[in-house]
One Martini backbone bead per residue (centre of mass of N, CA, C, O) as a GRO file, in nm:
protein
  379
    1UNK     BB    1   0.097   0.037   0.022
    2UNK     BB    2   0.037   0.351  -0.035
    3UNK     BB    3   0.081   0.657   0.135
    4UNK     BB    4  -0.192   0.764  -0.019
    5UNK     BB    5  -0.359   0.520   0.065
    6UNK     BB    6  -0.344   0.571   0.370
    7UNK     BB    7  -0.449   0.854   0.398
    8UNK     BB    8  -0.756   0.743   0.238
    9UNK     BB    9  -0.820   0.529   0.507
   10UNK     BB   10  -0.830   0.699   0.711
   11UNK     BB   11  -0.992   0.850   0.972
   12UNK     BB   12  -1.109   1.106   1.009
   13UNK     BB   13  -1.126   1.422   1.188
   14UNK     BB   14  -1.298   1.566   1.424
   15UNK     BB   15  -1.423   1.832   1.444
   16UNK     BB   16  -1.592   2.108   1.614
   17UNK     BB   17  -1.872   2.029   1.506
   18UNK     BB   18  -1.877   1.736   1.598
   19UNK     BB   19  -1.801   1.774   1.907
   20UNK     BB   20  -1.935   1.996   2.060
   21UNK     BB   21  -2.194   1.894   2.226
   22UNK     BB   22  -2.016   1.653   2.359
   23UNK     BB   23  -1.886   1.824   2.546
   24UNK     BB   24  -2.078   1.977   2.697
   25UNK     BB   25  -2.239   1.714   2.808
   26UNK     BB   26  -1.968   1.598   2.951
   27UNK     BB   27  -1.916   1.847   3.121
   28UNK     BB   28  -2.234   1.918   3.243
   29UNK     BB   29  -2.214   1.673   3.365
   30UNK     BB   30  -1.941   1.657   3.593
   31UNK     BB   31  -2.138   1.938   3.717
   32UNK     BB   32  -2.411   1.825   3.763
   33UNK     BB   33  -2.695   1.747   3.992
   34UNK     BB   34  -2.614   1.416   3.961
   35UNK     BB   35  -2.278   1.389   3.949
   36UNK     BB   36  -2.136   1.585   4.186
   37UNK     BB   37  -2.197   1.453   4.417
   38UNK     BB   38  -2.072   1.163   4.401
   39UNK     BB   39  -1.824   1.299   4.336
   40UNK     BB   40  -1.534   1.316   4.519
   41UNK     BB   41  -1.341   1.424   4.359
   42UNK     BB   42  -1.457   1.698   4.197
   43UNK     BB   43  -1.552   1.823   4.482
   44UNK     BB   44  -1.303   1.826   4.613
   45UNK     BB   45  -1.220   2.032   4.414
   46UNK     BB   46  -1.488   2.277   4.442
   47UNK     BB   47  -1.340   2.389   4.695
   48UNK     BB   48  -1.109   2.515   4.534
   49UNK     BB   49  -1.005   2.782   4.371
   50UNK     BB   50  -1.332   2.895   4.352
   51UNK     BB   51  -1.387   2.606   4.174
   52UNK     BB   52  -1.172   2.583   4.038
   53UNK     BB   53  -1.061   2.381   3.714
   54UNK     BB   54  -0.848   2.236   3.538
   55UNK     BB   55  -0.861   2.106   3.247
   56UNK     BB   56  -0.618   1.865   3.323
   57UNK     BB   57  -0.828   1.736   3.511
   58UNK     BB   58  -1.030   1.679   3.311
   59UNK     BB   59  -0.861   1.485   3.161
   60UNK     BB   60  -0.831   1.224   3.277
   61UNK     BB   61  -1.139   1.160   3.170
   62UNK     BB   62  -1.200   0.948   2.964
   63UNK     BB   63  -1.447   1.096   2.783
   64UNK     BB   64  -1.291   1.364   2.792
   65UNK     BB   65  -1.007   1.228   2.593
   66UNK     BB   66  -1.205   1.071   2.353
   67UNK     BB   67  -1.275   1.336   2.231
   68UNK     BB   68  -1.017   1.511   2.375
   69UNK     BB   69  -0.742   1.749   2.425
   70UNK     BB   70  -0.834   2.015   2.346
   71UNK     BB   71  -0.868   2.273   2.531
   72UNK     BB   72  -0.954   2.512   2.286
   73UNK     BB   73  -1.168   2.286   2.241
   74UNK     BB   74  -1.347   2.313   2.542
   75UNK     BB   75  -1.369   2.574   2.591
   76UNK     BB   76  -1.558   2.704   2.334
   77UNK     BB   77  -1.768   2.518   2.376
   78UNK     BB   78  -1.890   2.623   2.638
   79UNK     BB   79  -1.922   2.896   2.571
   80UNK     BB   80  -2.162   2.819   2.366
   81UNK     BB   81  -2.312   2.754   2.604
   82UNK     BB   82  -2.681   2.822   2.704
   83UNK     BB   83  -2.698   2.739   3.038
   84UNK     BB   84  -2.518   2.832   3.266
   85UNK     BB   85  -2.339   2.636   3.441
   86UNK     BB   86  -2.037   2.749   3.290
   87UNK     BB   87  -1.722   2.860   3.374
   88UNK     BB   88  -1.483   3.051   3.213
   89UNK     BB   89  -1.187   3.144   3.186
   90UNK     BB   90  -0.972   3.422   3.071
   91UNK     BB   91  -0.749   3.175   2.986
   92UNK     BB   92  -0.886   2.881   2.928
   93UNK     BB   93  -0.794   2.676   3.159
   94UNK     BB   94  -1.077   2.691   3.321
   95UNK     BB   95  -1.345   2.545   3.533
   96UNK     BB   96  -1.692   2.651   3.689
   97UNK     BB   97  -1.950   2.656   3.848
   98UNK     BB   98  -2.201   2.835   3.858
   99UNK     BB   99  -2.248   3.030   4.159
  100UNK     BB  100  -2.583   3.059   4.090
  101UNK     BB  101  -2.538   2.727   4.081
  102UNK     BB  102  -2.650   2.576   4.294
  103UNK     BB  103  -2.652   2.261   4.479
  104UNK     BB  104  -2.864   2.119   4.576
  105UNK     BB  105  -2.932   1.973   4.913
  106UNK     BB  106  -3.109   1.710   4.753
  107UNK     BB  107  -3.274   1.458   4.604
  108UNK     BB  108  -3.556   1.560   4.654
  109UNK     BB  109  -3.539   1.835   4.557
  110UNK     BB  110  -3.483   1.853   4.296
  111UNK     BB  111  -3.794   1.699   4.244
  112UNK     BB  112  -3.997   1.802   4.369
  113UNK     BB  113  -4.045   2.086   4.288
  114UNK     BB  114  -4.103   1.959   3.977
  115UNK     BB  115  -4.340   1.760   4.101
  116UNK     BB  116  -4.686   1.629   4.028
  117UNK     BB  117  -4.904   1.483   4.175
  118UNK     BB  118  -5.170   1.287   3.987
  119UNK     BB  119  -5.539   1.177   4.060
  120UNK     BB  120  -5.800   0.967   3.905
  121UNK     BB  121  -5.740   0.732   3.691
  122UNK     BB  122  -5.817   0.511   3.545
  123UNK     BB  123  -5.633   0.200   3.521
  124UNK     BB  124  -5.624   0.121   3.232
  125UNK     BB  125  -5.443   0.356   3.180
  126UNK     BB  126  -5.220   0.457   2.938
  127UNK     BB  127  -4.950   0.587   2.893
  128UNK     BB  128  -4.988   0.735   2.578
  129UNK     BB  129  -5.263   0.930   2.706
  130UNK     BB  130  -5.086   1.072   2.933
  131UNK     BB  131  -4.867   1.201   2.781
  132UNK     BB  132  -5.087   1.348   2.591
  133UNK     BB  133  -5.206   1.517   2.814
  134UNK     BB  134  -4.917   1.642   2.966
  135UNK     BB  135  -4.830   1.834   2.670
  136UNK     BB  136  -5.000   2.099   2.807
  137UNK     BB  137  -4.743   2.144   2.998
  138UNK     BB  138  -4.455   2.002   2.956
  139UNK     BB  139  -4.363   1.740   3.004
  140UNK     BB  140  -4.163   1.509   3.062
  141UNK     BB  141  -4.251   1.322   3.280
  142UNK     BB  142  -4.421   1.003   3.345
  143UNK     BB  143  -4.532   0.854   3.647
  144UNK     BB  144  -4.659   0.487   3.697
  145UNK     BB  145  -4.784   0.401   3.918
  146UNK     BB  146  -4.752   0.084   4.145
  147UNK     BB  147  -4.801  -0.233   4.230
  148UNK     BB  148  -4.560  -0.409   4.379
  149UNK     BB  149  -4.727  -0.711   4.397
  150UNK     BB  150  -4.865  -0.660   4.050
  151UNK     BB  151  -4.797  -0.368   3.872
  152UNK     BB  152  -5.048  -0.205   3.892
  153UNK     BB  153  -5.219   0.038   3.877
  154UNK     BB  154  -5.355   0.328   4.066
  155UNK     BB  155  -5.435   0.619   3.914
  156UNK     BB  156  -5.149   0.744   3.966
  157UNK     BB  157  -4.879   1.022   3.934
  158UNK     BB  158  -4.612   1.194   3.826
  159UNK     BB  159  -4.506   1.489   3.699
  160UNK     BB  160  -4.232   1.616   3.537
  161UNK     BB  161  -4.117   1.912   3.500
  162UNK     BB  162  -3.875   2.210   3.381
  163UNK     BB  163  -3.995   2.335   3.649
  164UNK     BB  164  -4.171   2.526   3.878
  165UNK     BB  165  -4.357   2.679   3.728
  166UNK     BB  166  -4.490   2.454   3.577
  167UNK     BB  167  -4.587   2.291   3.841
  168UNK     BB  168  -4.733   2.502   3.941
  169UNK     BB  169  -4.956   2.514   3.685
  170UNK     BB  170  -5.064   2.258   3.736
  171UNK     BB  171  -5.160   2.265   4.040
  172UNK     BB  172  -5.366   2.492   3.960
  173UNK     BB  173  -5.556   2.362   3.768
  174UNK     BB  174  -5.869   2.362   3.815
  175UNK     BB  175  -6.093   2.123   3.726
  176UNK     BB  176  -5.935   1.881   3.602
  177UNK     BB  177  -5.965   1.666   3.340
  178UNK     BB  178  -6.029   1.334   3.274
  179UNK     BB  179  -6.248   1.325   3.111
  180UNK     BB  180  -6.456   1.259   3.379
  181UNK     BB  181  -6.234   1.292   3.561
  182UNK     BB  182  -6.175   1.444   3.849
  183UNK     BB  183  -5.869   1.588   3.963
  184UNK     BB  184  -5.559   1.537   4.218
  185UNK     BB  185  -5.374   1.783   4.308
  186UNK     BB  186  -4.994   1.773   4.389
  187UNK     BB  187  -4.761   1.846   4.527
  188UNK     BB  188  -4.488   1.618   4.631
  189UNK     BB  189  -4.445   1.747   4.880
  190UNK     BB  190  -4.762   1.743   4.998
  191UNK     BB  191  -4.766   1.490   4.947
  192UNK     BB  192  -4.539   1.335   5.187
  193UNK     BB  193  -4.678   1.506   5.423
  194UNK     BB  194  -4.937   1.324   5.388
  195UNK     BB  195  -4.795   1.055   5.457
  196UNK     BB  196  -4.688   1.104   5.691
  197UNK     BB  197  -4.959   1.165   5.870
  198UNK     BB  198  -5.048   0.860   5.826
  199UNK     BB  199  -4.848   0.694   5.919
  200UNK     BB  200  -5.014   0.605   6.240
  201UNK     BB  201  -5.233   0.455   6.053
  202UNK     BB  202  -5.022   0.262   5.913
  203UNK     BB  203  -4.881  -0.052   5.875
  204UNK     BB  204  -4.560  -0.082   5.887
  205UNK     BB  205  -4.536  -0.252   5.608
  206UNK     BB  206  -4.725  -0.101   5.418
  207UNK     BB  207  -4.547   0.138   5.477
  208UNK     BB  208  -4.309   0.074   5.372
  209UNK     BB  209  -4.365  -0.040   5.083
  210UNK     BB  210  -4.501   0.282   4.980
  211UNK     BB  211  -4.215   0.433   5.055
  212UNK     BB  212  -4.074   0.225   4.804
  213UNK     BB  213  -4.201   0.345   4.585
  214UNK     BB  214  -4.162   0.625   4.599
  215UNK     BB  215  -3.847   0.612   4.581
  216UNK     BB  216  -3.861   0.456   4.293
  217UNK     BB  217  -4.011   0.690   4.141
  218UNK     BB  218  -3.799   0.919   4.206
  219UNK     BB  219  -3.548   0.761   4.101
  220UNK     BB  220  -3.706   0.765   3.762
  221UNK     BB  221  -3.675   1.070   3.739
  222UNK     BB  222  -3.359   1.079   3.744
  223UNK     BB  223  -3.321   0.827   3.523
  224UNK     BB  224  -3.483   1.014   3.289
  225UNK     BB  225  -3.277   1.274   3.261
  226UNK     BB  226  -3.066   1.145   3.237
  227UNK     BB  227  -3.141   0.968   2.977
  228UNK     BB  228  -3.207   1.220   2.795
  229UNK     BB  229  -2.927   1.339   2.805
  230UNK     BB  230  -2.759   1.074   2.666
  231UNK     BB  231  -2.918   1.122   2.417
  232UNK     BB  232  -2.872   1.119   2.090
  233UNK     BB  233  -2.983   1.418   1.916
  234UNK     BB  234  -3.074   1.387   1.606
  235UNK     BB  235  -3.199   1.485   1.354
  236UNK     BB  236  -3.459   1.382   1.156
  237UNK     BB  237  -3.486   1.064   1.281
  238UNK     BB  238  -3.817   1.051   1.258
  239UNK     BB  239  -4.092   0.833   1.155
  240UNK     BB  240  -4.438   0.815   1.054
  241UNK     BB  241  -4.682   0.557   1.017
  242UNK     BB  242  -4.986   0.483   0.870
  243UNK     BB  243  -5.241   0.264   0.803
  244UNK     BB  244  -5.136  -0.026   0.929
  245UNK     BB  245  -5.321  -0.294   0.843
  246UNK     BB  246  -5.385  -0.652   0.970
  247UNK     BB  247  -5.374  -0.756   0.671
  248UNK     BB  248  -5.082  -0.686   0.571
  249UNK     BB  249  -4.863  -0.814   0.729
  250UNK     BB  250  -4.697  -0.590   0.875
  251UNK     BB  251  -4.350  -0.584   1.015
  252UNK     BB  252  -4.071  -0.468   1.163
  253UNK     BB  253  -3.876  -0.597   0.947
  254UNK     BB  254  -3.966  -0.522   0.681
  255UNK     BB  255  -3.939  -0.211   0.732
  256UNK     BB  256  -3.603  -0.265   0.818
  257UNK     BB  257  -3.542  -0.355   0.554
  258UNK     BB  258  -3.640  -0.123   0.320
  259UNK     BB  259  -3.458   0.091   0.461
  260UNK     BB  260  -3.192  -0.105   0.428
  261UNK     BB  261  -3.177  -0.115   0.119
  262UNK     BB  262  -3.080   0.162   0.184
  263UNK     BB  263  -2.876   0.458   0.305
  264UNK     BB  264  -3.130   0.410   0.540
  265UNK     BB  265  -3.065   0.348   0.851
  266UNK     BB  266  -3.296   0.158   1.117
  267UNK     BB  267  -3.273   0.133   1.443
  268UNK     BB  268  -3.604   0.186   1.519
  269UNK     BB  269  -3.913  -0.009   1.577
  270UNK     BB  270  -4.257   0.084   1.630
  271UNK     BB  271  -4.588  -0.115   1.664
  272UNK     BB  272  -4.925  -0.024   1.650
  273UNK     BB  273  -5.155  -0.245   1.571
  274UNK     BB  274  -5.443  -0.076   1.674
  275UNK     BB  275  -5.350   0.198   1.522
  276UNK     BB  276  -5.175   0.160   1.265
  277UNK     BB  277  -4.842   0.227   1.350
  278UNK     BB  278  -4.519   0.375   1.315
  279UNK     BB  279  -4.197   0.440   1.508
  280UNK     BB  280  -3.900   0.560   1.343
  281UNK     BB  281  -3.495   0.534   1.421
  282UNK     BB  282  -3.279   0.665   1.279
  283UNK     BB  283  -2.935   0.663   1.257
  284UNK     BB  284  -2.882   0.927   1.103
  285UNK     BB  285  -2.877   1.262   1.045
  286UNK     BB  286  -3.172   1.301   0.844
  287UNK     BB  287  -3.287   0.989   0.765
  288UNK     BB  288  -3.612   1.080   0.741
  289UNK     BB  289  -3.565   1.275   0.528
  290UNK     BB  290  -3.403   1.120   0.297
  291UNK     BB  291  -3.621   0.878   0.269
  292UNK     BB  292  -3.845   1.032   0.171
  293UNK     BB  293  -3.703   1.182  -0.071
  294UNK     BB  294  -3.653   0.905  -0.201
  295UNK     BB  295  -3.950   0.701  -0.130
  296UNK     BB  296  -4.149   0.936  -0.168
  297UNK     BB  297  -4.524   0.977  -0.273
  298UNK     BB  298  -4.711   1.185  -0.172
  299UNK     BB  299  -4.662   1.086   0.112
  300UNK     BB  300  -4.581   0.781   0.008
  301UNK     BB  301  -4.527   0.470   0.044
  302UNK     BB  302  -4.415   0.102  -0.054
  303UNK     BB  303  -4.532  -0.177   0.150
  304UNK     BB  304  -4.634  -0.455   0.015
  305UNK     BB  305  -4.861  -0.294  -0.195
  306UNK     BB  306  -4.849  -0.045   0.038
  307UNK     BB  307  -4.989   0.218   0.125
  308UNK     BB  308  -4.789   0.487   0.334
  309UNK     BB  309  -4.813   0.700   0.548
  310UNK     BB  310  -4.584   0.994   0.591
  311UNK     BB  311  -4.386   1.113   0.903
  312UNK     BB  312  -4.173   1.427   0.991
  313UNK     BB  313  -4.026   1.499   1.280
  314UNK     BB  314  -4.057   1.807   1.413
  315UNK     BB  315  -3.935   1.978   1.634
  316UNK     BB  316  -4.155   1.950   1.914
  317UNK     BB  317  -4.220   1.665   1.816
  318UNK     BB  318  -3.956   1.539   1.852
  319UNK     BB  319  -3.892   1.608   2.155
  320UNK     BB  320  -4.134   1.437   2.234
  321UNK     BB  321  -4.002   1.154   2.128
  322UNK     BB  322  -3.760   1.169   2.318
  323UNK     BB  323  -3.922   1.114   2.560
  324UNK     BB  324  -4.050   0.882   2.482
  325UNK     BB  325  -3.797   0.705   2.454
  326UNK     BB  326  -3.693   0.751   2.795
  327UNK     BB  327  -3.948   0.598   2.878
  328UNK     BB  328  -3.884   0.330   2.733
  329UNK     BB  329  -3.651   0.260   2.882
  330UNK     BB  330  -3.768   0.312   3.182
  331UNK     BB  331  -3.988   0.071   3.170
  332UNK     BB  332  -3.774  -0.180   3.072
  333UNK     BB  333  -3.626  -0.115   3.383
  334UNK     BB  334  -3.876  -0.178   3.573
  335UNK     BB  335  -3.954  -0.444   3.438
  336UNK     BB  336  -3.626  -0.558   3.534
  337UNK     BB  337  -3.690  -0.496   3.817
  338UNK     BB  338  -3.990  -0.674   3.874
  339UNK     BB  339  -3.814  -0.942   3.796
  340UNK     BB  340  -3.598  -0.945   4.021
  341UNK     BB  341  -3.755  -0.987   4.241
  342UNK     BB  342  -3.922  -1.149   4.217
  343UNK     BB  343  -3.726  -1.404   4.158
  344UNK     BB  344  -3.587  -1.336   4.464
  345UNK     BB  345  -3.893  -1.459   4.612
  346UNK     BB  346  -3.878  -1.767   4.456
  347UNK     BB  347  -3.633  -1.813   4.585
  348UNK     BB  348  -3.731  -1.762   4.890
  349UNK     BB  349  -3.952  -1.986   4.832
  350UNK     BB  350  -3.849  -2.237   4.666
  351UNK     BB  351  -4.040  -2.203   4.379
  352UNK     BB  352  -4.359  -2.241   4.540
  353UNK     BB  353  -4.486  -2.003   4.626
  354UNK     BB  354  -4.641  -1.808   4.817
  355UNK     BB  355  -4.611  -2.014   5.134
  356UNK     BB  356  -4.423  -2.201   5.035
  357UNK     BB  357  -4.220  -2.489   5.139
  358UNK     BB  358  -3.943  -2.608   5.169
  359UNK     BB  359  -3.723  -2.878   5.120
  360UNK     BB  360  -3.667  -3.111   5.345
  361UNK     BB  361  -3.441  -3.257   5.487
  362UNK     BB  362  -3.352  -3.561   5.300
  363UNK     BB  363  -3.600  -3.512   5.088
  364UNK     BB  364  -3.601  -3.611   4.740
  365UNK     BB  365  -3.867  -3.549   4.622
  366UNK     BB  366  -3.855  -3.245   4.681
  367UNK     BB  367  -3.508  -3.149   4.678
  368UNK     BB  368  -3.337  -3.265   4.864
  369UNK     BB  369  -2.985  -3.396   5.042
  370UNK     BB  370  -3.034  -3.676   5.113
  371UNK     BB  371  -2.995  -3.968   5.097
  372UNK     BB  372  -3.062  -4.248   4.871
  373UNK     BB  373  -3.158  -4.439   5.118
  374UNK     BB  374  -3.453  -4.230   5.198
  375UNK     BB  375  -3.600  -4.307   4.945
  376UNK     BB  376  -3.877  -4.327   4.811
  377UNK     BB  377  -4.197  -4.431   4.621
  378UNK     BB  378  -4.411  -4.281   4.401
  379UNK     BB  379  -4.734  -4.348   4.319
   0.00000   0.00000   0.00000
């Protein structure tokens, strides 16, 4: 192989515009409310020299060495953003976060005052509904309350809003309705503190289940804001299929194979068979645009000789899909979490289920480990 040729098959170079984002990201998360409470080494960092870190320490960190060593082009990215969480140094060889910007005393509070307990929704009610109802608020995040040992809605959610203003006026929205049922809205604080006092009058076991429900409820809207932060946000690559009648038996793979027989390829479909929908998001940005522009006629594709009408989402519509994306991750995360509970519980219960007795030690027959000649015959 040629010199010229090793230069041609070489990996381009990553520019400042392909970096800039991530580096935001990455130095943002090291400074925000979820990581910095907890980064021991960090945090003992930013009460030395009025919170400066230089950025030679940001460096020693693996994600952010891995996306570049170039200093002023992380001074550069940083001072682009417009978050206001961190200042650059004048020399731009430091970072600190913005003394107007404390963290939180606690992780309760970071999350109670941005929450709205909402109760009153009939059991039935799907995730997609809700999500969809709080929509009007500027939801984040819709958090359905679930009863511990078997799963159920309760009927009742959390509903994690982007601001303090935004929960408050949620709050106060009286005599909102879903559909016929008039809703109980309360700050989670006001929630709270209201089973505080219920406390004395409940018994301890349930009270115990009850509380552990609330602490994993609020641990999963930080876990939905991490999710959501953390995910590469590239435009353009959400695309709506819809009229997907039951009679076509087009399935997630085929619609998968259509648009990867071209140069747009689709990493993620979800298909909602009783709305006849799907919803697809492309590997590249703006993959979603190019596919309609190269495939679509009339707004509408052709698979297995049906036309299927196509929406690509922007704007806000994208920005929604982008936070529905980060709940069906949440959703996932939930139940194999109540997976794994239950799991083990059937450990714990001998897998004979609940109030189920161990099998006596010595009974072969049962699963004991007793000798071989103590086994009977069992007719």
């Amino acid at each position: 192989m040629t010199t010229e040729e090793k230069v041609e098959s070489a990996a381009p170079v990553p520019t400042y515009e392909d970096l800039r984002e991530k580096i935001i990201y990455q130095v943002e998360h090291y400074f925000g409310d979820f990581n910095l409470p907890k980064d021991k080494f960090l945090l003992s960092k930013t009460q030395e020299n009025e919170g400066w870190i230089d950025l030679d320490v940001l460096l020693t960190f693996n994600r952010l060495r891995s996306l570049t060593t170039d200093r002023e082009m992380i001074s550069k990215a940083v001072l682009s953003s417009d978050s206001g969480l961190i200042e650059v140094s004048e020399d731009r060889t430091k970072l600190r976060r913005n003394p107007e910007r404390p963290l939180p005393e606690a992780f309760k509070q970071q999350f109670l005052d941005k929450t709205v307990y909402v109760k009153g929704f009939p059991k039935d009610t799907p995730l997609d509904d809700l999500i969809e109802f709080f929509k009007q608020f500027e939801a984040g995040c819709v958090k359905m309350r679930r009863y511990s040992y078997n799963r159920e809605f309760k009927g009742s959610v959390f509903v994690l809003l982007p601001s303090v203003e935004a929960a408050q006026k949620l709050r106060k929205a009286e005599g909102l309705k879903y559909k016929d049922n008039e809703l109980i809205l309360l700050m989670a604080k006001e929630y709270s503190d209201k089973k505080e006092a219920e406390k004395g009058a409940t018994k301890k076991s349930a009270r115990k289940a009850n509380d552990n429900d609330d602490k994993n409820d609020l641990n999963d809207l930080a876990k939905f804001e991490e999710t959501l932060a953390k995910m590469d946000k590239k435009p353009g690559v959400f695309m709506i299929l819809t009229d997907i009648k039951k009679e076509y038996e087009i399935d997630f793979k085929q619609i998968k194979e259509f648009f990867n027989a071209t140069a747009n390829k689709v990493a993620f479909v979800d298909i909602d068979a009783e709305q006849g929908r799907a919803v697809l998001r492309f590997s590249e940005a703006n993959g979603a645009k190019n596919a309609a522009a190269e495939l679509a006629t009339d707004g509408k594709i052709i698979i297995k000789e049906k036309e299927l009408p196509i929406e690509v989402l922007e704007g806000e519509a994208e920005t929604e899909q982008y936070k529905k994306q980060a709940q069906i991750k949440m959703a996932r995360f939930e139940n194999e979490r109540a997976h794994r509970k239950r799991a083990g519980q059937h450990r714990h219960e001998g897998y004979r289920g609940k109030g189920g007795k161990r099998p006596a030690r010595g009974d072969r027959r049962n699963g004991g480990d007793g000798p071989a000649e103590k086994r009977t015959k069992v007719e």
